[in-house]
Structure formats: structure tokens, C-alpha cells
Amino acid sequence: MATASLQAPFRSMLKLPGSVAARLVISYGLQGIVAMVAVSSVFYFGTVGVLHKNIDEKLLTPSQRFASETPDELAEKIRRQ
């Protein structure tokens, strides 16, 4: 009698891969993964875009200032430092 009661849970486990519960677990798991990837990619590209713009501004400001000056003015500034 004891072996019959132990075999009952294992029989239900054999039916689990094709059951509705298994399909729900797999579908919700995939939906969770897709949601995490979407949120992570939005955060990543938003951060990279802001950093890229900030770096461009930091590089363009001095280069525009240097481009507007003549070589003699730049040489004079270098000598003063």
C-alpha cells in the first residue's frame, strides 16, 4: 500500500511537461525575460546616448575655441603657461 501512495506523485510529474501549468510557466518565464531585455535595452541606450552627447560637447568646445584662434595667438598662450 505504501508503494502505491509514493507512485502517485511521480505519475503526475510525468504528465507535467504537456500540462497547462507547464505551458503557463514557460510562457510567463519567456514574457519576463523579454520584458527585462526591453527595459535593460532602453536604459542602456538612453545612458549611452546621454554620455555620448556629453563627451561630444566636451570635445567640441575646446576644439572650436582653438580653431577660431590664429597660430600666433595659440603660440602666445602656450608661452604664457
Tab-separated table of C-alpha atoms in Angstrom:
chain	number	residue	atom	x	y	z
A	1	MET	CA	0.000	0.000	0.000
A	2	ALA	CA	2.876	2.368	0.755
A	3	THR	CA	4.390	1.981	-2.714
A	4	ALA	CA	1.112	2.879	-4.407
A	5	SER	CA	0.899	6.157	-2.488
A	6	LEU	CA	4.504	7.006	-3.385
A	7	GLN	CA	3.972	6.351	-7.078
A	8	ALA	CA	1.029	8.748	-7.392
A	9	PRO	CA	3.141	11.974	-7.279
A	10	PHE	CA	5.564	10.566	-9.833
A	11	ARG	CA	2.721	9.786	-12.241
A	12	SER	CA	1.579	13.388	-12.087
A	13	MET	CA	5.153	14.574	-12.669
A	14	LEU	CA	5.312	12.540	-15.866
A	15	LYS	CA	2.282	14.425	-17.170
A	16	LEU	CA	3.733	17.837	-16.240
A	17	PRO	CA	5.633	18.688	-19.467
A	18	GLY	CA	2.444	18.631	-21.541
A	19	SER	CA	0.180	20.184	-18.927
A	20	VAL	CA	-1.403	23.613	-18.895
A	21	ALA	CA	0.638	24.580	-15.831
A	22	ALA	CA	3.897	23.854	-17.622
A	23	ARG	CA	2.822	25.893	-20.631
A	24	LEU	CA	1.867	28.799	-18.400
A	25	VAL	CA	5.194	28.673	-16.557
A	26	ILE	CA	7.130	28.644	-19.818
A	27	SER	CA	5.089	31.451	-21.370
A	28	TYR	CA	5.299	33.682	-18.276
A	29	GLY	CA	9.018	32.965	-17.997
A	30	LEU	CA	9.588	33.998	-21.599
A	31	GLN	CA	7.458	37.114	-21.128
A	32	GLY	CA	9.524	38.040	-18.083
A	33	ILE	CA	12.772	37.596	-19.978
A	34	VAL	CA	11.510	39.697	-22.906
A	35	ALA	CA	10.368	42.430	-20.518
A	36	MET	CA	13.749	42.503	-18.738
A	37	VAL	CA	15.611	42.689	-22.049
A	38	ALA	CA	13.365	45.528	-23.247
A	39	VAL	CA	13.756	47.580	-20.057
A	40	SER	CA	17.508	46.947	-19.934
A	41	SER	CA	17.995	47.959	-23.555
A	42	VAL	CA	16.013	51.189	-23.102
A	43	PHE	CA	18.079	52.052	-20.023
A	44	TYR	CA	21.369	51.135	-21.749
A	45	PHE	CA	20.750	53.084	-24.949
A	46	GLY	CA	19.408	56.062	-23.003
A	47	THR	CA	22.518	56.163	-20.855
A	48	VAL	CA	24.910	55.673	-23.758
A	49	GLY	CA	23.153	58.411	-25.750
A	50	VAL	CA	23.478	60.935	-22.929
A	51	LEU	CA	27.129	60.062	-22.287
A	52	HIS	CA	27.941	60.211	-25.996
A	53	LYS	CA	26.358	63.652	-26.323
A	54	ASN	CA	28.157	64.897	-23.215
A	55	ILE	CA	31.534	63.675	-24.461
A	56	ASP	CA	30.947	65.278	-27.865
A	57	GLU	CA	30.196	68.633	-26.249
A	58	LYS	CA	33.307	68.412	-24.080
A	59	LEU	CA	35.454	67.767	-27.138
A	60	LEU	CA	33.836	70.273	-29.487
A	61	THR	CA	34.015	73.285	-27.191
A	62	PRO	CA	37.841	73.434	-26.866
A	63	SER	CA	38.394	72.408	-30.471
A	64	GLN	CA	36.127	75.198	-31.735
A	65	ARG	CA	37.923	77.668	-29.496
A	66	PHE	CA	41.318	76.551	-30.813
A	67	ALA	CA	40.092	76.603	-34.405
A	68	SER	CA	38.942	80.208	-34.057
A	69	GLU	CA	42.385	81.433	-32.969
A	70	THR	CA	45.361	82.049	-35.214
A	71	PRO	CA	48.555	80.052	-34.794
A	72	ASP	CA	50.336	83.130	-33.397
A	73	GLU	CA	47.680	83.580	-30.691
A	74	LEU	CA	47.960	79.892	-29.740
A	75	ALA	CA	51.742	80.108	-29.572
A	76	GLU	CA	51.462	83.151	-27.305
A	77	LYS	CA	49.062	81.322	-24.953
A	78	ILE	CA	51.421	78.351	-24.787
A	79	ARG	CA	54.363	80.603	-23.900
A	80	ARG	CA	52.378	82.280	-21.125
A	81	GLN	CA	51.649	78.955	-19.456
